[in-house]
Coordinates of C-alpha atoms in Angstrom, one line a residue:
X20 CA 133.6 -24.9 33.7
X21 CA 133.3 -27.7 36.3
X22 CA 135.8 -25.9 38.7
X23 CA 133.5 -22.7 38.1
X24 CA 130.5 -25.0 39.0
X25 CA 132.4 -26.4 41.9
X26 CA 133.4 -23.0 43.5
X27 CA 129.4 -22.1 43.1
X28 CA 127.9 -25.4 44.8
X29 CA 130.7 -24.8 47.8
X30 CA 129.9 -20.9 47.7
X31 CA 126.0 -22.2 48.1
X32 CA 126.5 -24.5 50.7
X33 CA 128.7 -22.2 52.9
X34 CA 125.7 -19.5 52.9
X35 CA 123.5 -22.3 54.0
X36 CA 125.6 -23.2 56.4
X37 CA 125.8 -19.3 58.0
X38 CA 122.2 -19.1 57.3
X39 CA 121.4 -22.4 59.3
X40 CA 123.6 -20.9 61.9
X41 CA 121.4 -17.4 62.1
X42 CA 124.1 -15.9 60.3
X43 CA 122.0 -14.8 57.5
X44 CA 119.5 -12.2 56.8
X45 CA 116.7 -13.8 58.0
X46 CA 114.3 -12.0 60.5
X47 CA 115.9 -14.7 62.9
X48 CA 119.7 -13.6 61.8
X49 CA 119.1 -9.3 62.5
X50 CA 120.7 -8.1 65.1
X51 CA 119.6 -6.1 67.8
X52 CA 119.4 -2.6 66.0
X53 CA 117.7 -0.7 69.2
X54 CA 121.2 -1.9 71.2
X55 CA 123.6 -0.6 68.2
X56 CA 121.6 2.9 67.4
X57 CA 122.4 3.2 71.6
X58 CA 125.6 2.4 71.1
X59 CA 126.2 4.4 68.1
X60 CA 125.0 7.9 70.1
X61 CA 126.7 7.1 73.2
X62 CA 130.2 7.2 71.1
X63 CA 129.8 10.6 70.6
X64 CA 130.2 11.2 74.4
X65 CA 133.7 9.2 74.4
X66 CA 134.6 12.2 72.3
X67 CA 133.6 15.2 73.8
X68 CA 136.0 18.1 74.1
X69 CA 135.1 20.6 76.9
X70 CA 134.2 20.8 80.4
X71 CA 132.2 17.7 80.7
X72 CA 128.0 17.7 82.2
X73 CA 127.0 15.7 85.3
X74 CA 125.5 13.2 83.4
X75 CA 128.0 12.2 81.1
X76 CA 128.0 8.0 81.0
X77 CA 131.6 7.6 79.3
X78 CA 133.1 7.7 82.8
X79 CA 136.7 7.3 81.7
X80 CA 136.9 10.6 79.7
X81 CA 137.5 13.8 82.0
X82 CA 137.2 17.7 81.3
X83 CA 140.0 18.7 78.2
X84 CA 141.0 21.6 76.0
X85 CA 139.5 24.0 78.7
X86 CA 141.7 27.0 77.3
X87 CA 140.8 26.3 73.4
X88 CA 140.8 29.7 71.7
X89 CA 142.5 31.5 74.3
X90 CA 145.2 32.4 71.6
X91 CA 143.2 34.7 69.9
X92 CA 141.4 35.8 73.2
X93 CA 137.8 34.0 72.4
X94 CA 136.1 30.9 74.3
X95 CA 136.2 27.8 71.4
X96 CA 136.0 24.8 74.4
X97 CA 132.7 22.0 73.4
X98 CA 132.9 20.2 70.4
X99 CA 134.4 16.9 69.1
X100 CA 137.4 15.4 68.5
X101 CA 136.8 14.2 64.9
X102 CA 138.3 10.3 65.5
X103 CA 141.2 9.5 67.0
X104 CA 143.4 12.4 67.9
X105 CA 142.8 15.7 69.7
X106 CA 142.2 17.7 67.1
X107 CA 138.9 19.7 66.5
X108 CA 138.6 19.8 63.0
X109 CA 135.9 22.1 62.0
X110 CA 134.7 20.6 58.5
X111 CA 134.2 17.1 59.1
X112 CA 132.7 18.2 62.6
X113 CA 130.2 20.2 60.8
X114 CA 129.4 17.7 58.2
X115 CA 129.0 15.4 61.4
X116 CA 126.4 17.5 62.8
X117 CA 124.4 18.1 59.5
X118 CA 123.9 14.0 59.3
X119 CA 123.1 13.7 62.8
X120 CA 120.3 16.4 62.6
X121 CA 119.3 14.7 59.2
X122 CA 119.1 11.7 60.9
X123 CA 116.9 13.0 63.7
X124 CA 114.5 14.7 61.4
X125 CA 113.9 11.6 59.3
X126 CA 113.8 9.4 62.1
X127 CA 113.3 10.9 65.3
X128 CA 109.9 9.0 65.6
X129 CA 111.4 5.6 65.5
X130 CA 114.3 6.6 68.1
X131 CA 112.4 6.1 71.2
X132 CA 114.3 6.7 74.1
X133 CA 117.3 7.6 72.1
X134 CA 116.0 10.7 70.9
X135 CA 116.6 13.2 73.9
X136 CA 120.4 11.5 73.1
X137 CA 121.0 12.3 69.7
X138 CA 119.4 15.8 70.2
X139 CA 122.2 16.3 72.9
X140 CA 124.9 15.2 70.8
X141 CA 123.2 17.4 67.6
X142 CA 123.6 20.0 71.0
X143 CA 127.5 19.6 71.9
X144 CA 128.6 20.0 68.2
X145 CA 126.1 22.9 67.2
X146 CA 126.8 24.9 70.8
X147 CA 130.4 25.0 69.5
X148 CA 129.9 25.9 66.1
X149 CA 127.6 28.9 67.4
X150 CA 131.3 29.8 69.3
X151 CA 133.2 29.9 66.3
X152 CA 130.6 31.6 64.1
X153 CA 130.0 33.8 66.7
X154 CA 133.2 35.0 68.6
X155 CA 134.8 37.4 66.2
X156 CA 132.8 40.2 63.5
X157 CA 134.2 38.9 60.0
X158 CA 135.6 35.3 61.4
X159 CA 134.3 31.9 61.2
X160 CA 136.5 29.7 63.4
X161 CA 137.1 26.2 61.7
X162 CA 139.6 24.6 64.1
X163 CA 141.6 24.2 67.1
X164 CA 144.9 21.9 67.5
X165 CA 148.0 22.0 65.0
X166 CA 147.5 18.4 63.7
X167 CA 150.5 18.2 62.5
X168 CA 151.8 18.2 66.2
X169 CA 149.3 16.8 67.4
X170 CA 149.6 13.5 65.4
X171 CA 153.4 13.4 66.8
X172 CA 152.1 12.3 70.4
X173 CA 150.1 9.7 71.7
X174 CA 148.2 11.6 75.0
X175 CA 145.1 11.5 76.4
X176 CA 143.2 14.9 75.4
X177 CA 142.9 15.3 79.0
X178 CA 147.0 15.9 79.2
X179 CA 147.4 17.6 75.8
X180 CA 150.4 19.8 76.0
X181 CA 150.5 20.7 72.4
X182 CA 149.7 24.1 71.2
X183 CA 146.5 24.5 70.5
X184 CA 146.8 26.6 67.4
X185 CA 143.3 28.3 66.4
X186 CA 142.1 28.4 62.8
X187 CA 139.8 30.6 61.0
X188 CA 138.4 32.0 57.6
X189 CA 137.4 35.6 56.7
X190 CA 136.6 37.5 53.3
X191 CA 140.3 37.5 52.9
X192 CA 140.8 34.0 53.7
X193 CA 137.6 32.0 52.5
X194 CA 136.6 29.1 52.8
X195 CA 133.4 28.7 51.0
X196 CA 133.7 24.7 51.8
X197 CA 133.6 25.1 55.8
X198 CA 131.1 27.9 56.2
X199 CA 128.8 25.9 53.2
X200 CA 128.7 23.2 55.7
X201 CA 129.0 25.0 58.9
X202 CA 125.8 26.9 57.5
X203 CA 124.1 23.4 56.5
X204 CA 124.7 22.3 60.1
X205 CA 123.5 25.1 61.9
X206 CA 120.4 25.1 59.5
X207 CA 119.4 21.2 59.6
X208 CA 119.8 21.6 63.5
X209 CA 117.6 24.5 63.8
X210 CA 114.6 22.4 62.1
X211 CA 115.2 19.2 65.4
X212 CA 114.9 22.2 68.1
X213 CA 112.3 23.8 66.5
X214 CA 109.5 22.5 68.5
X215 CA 111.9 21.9 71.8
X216 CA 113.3 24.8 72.0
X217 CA 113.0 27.7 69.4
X218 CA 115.1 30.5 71.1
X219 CA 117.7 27.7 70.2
X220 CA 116.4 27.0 67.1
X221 CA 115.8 30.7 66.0
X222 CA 119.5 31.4 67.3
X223 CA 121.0 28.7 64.5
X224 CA 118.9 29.8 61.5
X225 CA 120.0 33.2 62.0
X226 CA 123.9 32.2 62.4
X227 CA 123.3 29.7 59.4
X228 CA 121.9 32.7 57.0
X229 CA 124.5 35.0 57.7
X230 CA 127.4 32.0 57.5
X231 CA 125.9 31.0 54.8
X232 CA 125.8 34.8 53.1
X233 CA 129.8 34.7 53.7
X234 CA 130.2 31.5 51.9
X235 CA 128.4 32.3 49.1
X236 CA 129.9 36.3 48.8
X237 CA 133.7 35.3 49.9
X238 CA 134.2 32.1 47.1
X239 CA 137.0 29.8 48.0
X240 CA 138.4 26.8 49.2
X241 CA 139.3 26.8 52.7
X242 CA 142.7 24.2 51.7
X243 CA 144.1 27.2 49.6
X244 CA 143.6 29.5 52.6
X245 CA 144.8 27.2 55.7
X246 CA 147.3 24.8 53.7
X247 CA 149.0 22.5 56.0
X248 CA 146.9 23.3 58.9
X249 CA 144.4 21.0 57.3
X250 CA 145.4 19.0 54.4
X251 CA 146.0 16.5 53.7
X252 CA 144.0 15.8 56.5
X253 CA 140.7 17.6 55.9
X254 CA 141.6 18.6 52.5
X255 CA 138.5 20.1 50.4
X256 CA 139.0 17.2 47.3
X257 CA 135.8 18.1 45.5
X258 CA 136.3 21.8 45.7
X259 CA 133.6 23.9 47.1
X260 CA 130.5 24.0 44.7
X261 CA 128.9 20.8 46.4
X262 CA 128.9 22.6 50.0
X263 CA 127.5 26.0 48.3
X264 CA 124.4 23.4 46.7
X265 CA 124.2 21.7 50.3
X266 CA 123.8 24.5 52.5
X267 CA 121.8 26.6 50.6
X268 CA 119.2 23.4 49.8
X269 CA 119.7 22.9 53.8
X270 CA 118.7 27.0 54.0
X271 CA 115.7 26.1 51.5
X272 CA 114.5 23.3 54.0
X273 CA 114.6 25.7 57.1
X274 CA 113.3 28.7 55.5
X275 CA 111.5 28.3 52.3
X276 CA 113.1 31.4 51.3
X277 CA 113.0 31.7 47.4
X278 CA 116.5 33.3 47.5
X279 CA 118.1 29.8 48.3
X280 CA 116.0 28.2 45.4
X281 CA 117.1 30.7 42.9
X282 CA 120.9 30.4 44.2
X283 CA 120.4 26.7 44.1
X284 CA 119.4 27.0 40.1
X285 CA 122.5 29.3 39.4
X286 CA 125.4 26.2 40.5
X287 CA 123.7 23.5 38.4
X288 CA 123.6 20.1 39.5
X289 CA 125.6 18.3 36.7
X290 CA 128.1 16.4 38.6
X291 CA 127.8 12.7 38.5
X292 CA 129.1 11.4 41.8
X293 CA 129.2 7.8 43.7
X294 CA 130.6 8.5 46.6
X295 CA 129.6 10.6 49.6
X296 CA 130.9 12.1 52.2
X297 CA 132.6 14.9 54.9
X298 CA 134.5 15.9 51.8
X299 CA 131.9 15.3 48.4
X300 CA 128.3 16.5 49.4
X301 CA 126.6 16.3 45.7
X302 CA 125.1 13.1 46.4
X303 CA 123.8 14.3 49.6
X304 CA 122.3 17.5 48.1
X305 CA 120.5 15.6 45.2
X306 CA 118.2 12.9 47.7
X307 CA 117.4 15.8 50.6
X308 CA 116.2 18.4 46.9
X309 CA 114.6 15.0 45.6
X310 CA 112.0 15.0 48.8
X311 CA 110.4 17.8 47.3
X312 CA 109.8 16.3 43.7
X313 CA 109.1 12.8 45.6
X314 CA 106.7 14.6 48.6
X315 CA 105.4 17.4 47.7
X316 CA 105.5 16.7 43.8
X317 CA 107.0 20.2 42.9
X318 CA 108.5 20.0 39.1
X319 CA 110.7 22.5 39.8
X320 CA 112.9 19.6 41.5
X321 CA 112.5 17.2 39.1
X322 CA 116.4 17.1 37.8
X323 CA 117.5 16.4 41.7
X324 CA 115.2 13.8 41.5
X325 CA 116.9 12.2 38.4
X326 CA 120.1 13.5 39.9
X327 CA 119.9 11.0 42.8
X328 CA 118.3 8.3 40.8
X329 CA 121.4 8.6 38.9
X330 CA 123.7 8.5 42.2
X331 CA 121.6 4.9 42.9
X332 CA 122.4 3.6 39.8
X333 CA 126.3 3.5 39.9
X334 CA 125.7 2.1 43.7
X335 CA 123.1 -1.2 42.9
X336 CA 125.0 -3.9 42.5
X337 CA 123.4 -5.8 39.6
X338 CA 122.9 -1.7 38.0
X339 CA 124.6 -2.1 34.0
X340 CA 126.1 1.6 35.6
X341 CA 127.6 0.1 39.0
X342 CA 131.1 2.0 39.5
X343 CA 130.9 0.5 43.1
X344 CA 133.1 -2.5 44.2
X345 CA 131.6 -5.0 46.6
X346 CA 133.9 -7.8 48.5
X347 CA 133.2 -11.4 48.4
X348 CA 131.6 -11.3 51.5
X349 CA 129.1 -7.9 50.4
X350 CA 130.4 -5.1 51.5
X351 CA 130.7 -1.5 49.4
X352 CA 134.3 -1.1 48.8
X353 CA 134.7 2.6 48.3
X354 CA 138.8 3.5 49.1
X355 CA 141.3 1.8 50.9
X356 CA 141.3 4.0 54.0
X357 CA 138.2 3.8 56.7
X358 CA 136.4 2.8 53.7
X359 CA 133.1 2.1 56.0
X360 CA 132.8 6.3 56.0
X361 CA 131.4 5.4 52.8
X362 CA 129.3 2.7 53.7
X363 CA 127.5 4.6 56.1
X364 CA 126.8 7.4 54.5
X365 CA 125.7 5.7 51.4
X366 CA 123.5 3.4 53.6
X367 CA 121.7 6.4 54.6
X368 CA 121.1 7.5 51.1
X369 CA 119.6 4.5 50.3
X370 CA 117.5 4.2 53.2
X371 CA 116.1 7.8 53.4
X372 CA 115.6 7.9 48.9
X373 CA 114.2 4.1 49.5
X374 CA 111.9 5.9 52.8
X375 CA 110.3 9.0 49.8
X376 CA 109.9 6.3 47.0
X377 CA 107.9 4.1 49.3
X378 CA 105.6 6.8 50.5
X379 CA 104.7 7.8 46.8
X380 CA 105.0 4.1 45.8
X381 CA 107.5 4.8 43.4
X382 CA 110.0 2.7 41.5
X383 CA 112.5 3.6 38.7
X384 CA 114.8 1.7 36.0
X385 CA 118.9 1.8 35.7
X386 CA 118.6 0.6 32.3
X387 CA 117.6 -3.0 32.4
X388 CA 117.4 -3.1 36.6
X389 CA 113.8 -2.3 37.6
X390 CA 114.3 -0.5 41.2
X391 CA 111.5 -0.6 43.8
X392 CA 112.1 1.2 47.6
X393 CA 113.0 -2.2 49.1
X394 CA 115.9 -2.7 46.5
X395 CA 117.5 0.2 48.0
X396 CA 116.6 -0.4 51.9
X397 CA 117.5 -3.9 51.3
X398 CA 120.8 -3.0 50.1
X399 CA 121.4 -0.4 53.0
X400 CA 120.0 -3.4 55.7
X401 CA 123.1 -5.9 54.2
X402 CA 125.7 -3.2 54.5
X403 CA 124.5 -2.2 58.1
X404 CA 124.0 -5.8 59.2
X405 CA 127.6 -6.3 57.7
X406 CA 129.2 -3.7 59.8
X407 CA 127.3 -5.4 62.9
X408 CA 128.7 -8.7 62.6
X409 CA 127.2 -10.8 59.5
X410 CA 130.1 -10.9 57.3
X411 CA 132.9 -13.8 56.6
X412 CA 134.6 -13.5 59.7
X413 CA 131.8 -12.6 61.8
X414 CA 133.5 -9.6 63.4
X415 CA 131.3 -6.4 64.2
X416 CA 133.3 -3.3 63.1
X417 CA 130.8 -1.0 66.2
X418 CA 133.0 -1.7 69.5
X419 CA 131.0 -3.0 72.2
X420 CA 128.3 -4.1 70.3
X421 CA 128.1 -8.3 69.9
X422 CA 130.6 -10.8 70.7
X423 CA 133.4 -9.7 68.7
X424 CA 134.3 -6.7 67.9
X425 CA 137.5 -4.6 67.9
X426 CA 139.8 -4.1 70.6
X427 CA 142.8 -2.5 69.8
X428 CA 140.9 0.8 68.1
X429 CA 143.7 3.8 67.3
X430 CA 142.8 5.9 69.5
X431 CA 144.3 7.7 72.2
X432 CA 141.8 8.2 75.3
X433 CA 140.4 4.4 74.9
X434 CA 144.4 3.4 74.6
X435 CA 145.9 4.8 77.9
X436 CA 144.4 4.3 80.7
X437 CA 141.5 6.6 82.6
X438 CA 143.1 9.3 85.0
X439 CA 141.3 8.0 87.6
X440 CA 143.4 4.8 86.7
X441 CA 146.9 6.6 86.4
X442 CA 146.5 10.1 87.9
X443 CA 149.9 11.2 86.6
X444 CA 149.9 12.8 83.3
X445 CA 151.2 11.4 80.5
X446 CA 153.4 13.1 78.2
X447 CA 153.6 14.1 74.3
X448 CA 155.9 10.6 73.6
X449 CA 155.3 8.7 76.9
X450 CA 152.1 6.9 75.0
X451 CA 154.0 5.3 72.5
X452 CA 156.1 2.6 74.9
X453 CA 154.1 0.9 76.5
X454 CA 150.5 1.8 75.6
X455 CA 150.3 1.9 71.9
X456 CA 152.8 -0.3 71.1
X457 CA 151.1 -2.8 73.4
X458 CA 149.3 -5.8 72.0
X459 CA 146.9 -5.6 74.6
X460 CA 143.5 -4.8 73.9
X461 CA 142.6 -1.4 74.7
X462 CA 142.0 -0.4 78.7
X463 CA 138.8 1.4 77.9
X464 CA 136.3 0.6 75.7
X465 CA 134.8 3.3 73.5
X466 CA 131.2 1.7 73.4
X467 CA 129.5 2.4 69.7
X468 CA 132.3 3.6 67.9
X469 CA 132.4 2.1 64.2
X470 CA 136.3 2.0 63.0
X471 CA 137.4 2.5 59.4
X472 CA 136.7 -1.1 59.2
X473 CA 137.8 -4.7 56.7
X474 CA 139.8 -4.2 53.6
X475 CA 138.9 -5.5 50.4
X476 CA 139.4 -9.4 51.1
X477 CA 137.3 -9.3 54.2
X478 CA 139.8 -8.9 56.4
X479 CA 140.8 -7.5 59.4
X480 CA 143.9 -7.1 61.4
X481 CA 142.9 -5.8 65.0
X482 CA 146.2 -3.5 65.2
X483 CA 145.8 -0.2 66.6
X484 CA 149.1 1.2 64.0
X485 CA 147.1 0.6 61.2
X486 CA 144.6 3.3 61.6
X487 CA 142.9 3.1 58.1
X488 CA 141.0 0.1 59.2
X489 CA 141.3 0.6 63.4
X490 CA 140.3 4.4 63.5
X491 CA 137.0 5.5 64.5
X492 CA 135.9 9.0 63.6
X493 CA 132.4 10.8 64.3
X494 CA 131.2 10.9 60.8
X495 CA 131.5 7.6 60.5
X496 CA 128.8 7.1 63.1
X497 CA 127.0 10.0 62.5
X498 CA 125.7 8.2 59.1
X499 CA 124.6 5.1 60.7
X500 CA 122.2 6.4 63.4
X501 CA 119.4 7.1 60.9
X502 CA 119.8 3.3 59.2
X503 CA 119.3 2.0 62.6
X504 CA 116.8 3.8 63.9
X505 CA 114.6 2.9 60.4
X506 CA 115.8 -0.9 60.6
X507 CA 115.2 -0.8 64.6
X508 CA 111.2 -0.1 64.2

């Protein structure tokens, strides 16, 4: 008992301590949330695949994959390279794009001069998707890149001289999971250009109905069609249901077409999930339905509404249903690997349900746990300020952003250096010896990018081999924009 007492009183005075310091979560101890949501959109250019514009700020990334799809005669250049190889991997690109647009419409009013930035990066992903949904009568493209060569070398993209293998669903193929979210993407995007452009915008809802139409017509699960060419990489763990429910609620959104309600109320909504992510989009599905029983007050949506209550309720800490780990220094713990995926996304949840219960001044009960809208933004403002430096070894898991931060990230272009640094090109096994085996910090810095980030004591290593905790990816950041944008005004 005393020793419990003992560990309590030191526990105490060590928060006082980083509180006194500015440490804490005092008004005095935020960071500076306008700098990271900057930070956080100019990633997305350090991973551009394509011919690259005039005005492109990440100066030492070049032009790559110019001749994507040219093995099956069609033009698949733009994109993103999902994290840190050179692969374009069509399903979490998608899902990438869907929270970025998300993020846009909830907060586009508090981005400021950020939001002509994330509409261009909504831009790069969706004018590539409108490729590979376009290119070919009966084909939805959902990759380019073998990965499994791919992962073999350690090039810049700018020297890949792996085959760039080309991927792709059809009717007798499916993949219900990729075109669910390709659709959802394409649809959530089409609602941010809608006022700025709505040739654009008009152009995406129609691809989005019809890739939508062969998701829900062709049922399967893209793994079972593609095999190695995407797991266990990209694998579709949850299945396929949870993308039908989130691109046809994204459909519903953009067109208010009772067809999408009606196909909504034929999948159910009965699974129970605490997690989300580029793989598991239930959770995701529930709080975007839940704005219409929240907003608008339409009964109809009432179950989504309990559905995502539900989904808060095993994430709340102090929640008698909690299934979610925290650290000792606060941070969800999800799964070992870029756990901080999970963070983000589940941040945003919290944020955006905590944004609708606040504007209908509601509040709700997880048993004994009475929840009001600041329980949840309060709990998404500790897990973002976390990942931005106040934690127990005061590192910030965004590169560039505060005084210490990560600097041997896996991944390839920030690890070798710029061509206009070392013109020569550098071969499939030349980056190994002496660039990635190199203690050195990385030669370029890839400004914004949030890695997989601190494993469960707290910790972490700074060592670009151990990718589950170095490795950015665009998902990752994709979630955090909208968090910052709310925390920033």
């Amino acid at each position: 008992m005393a020793k419990a007492m003992t560990s309590s009183l030191f526990f105490f005075m060590c928060s006082l301590t980083l509180l006194v310091l500015g440490n804490g979560v005092g008004v005095e101890g935020n960071p500076d949330y306008n700098d990271a949501l900057r930070k956080s959109l100019l990633f997305f250019q350090g991973q551009r695949s394509g011919r690259l514009p005039a005005n492109q700020q990440v100066s030492w990334r070049s032009n790559s994959g110019l001749s994507d799809g040219s093995l099956d005669h069609v033009d698949l250049t733009g994109g993103y390279y999902d994290a840190g190889d050179n692969v374009k991997f069509n399903f979490p690109m998608a899902f990438t794009t869907t929270m970025l647009s998300w993020s846009t419409l909830e907060y586009g009013k508090r981005m400021g001069s950020q939001l002509p930035e994330a509409r261009a990066a909504i831009r790069w992903a969706t004018d590539y998707l409108l490729k590979c949904a376009r290119a070919k009568p009966g084909k939805l493209y959902v990759g380019v890149g073998d990965p499994n060569v791919d992962h073999k070398c350690w090039q810049r993209p700018e020297d890949m001289s792996t085959v760039r293998t080309v991927y792709s669903v059809s009717p007798s193929n499916p993949g219900s999971d990729v075109a669910g979210e390709t659709a959802a993407a394409l649809a959530a995007a089409s609602l941010v250009f809608r006022k700025v452009d709505p040739a654009y915008s008009k152009l995406l809802l129609q691809t989005a109905r019809k890739v939508m139409a062969f998701a829900i017509q062709y049922r399967g699960a893209y793994s079972d069609s593609l095999g190695s060419a995407v797991c266990p990489f990209y694998c579709s763990y949850s299945g396929y249901k949870d993308e039908l429910l989130w691109g046809a609620a994204w459909l519903l959104r953009a067109t208010n077409d009772a067809y999408y309600y009606n196909f909504l109320k034929t999948l159910g909504a009965n699974d129970q999930p605490d997690i989300f992510s580029w793989d598991n989009k239930y959770a995701g599905a529930y709080v975007l339905l839940s704005r219409l029983a929240l907003l608008d007050k339409n009964k109809n949506f009432e179950q989504f509404k309990q559905q995502a209550q539900s989904f808060m309720c095993k994430i709340l800490p102090n929640s008698p249903y909690s299934t979610t780990q925290y650290t000792q220094g606060g941070l969800m713990y999800k799964l070992p690997s870029s756990n901080l995926q999970y963070v983000t996304t589940i941040s945003f949840l919290l944020t955006t349900y905590g944004k609708y219960m606040k504007a209908r001044k509601q509040t709700f009960n997880c048993g004994s746990l009475f929840v009001t809208p600041n329980s949840l933004i309060g709990l998404a403002r500790r897990q973002v300020n976390y990942i931005l430096g106040q934690n127990p070894i005061q590192m910030s898991y965004m590169v560039g952003f505060g005084p210490n931060f990560p600097k041997r990230i896996h991944h390839r272009g920030s690890s070798l250096p710029s061509l206009s640094r070392h013109p020569q090109s550098i071969g499939c096994d030349a980056g190994f010896q002496p660039f990635f085996y190199s203690a050195n910090p990385n030669p370029n810095v890839l400004v914004g990018a949030v890695v997989g980030g601190p494993n469960q004591n707290d910790g972490f290593p700074d060592d670009r081999s151990d990718y589950a905790h170095s490795e950015p990816a665009t998902y990752i950041n994709a979630a955090i924009v909208g968090p910052l944008a709310y925390f920033a005004h």
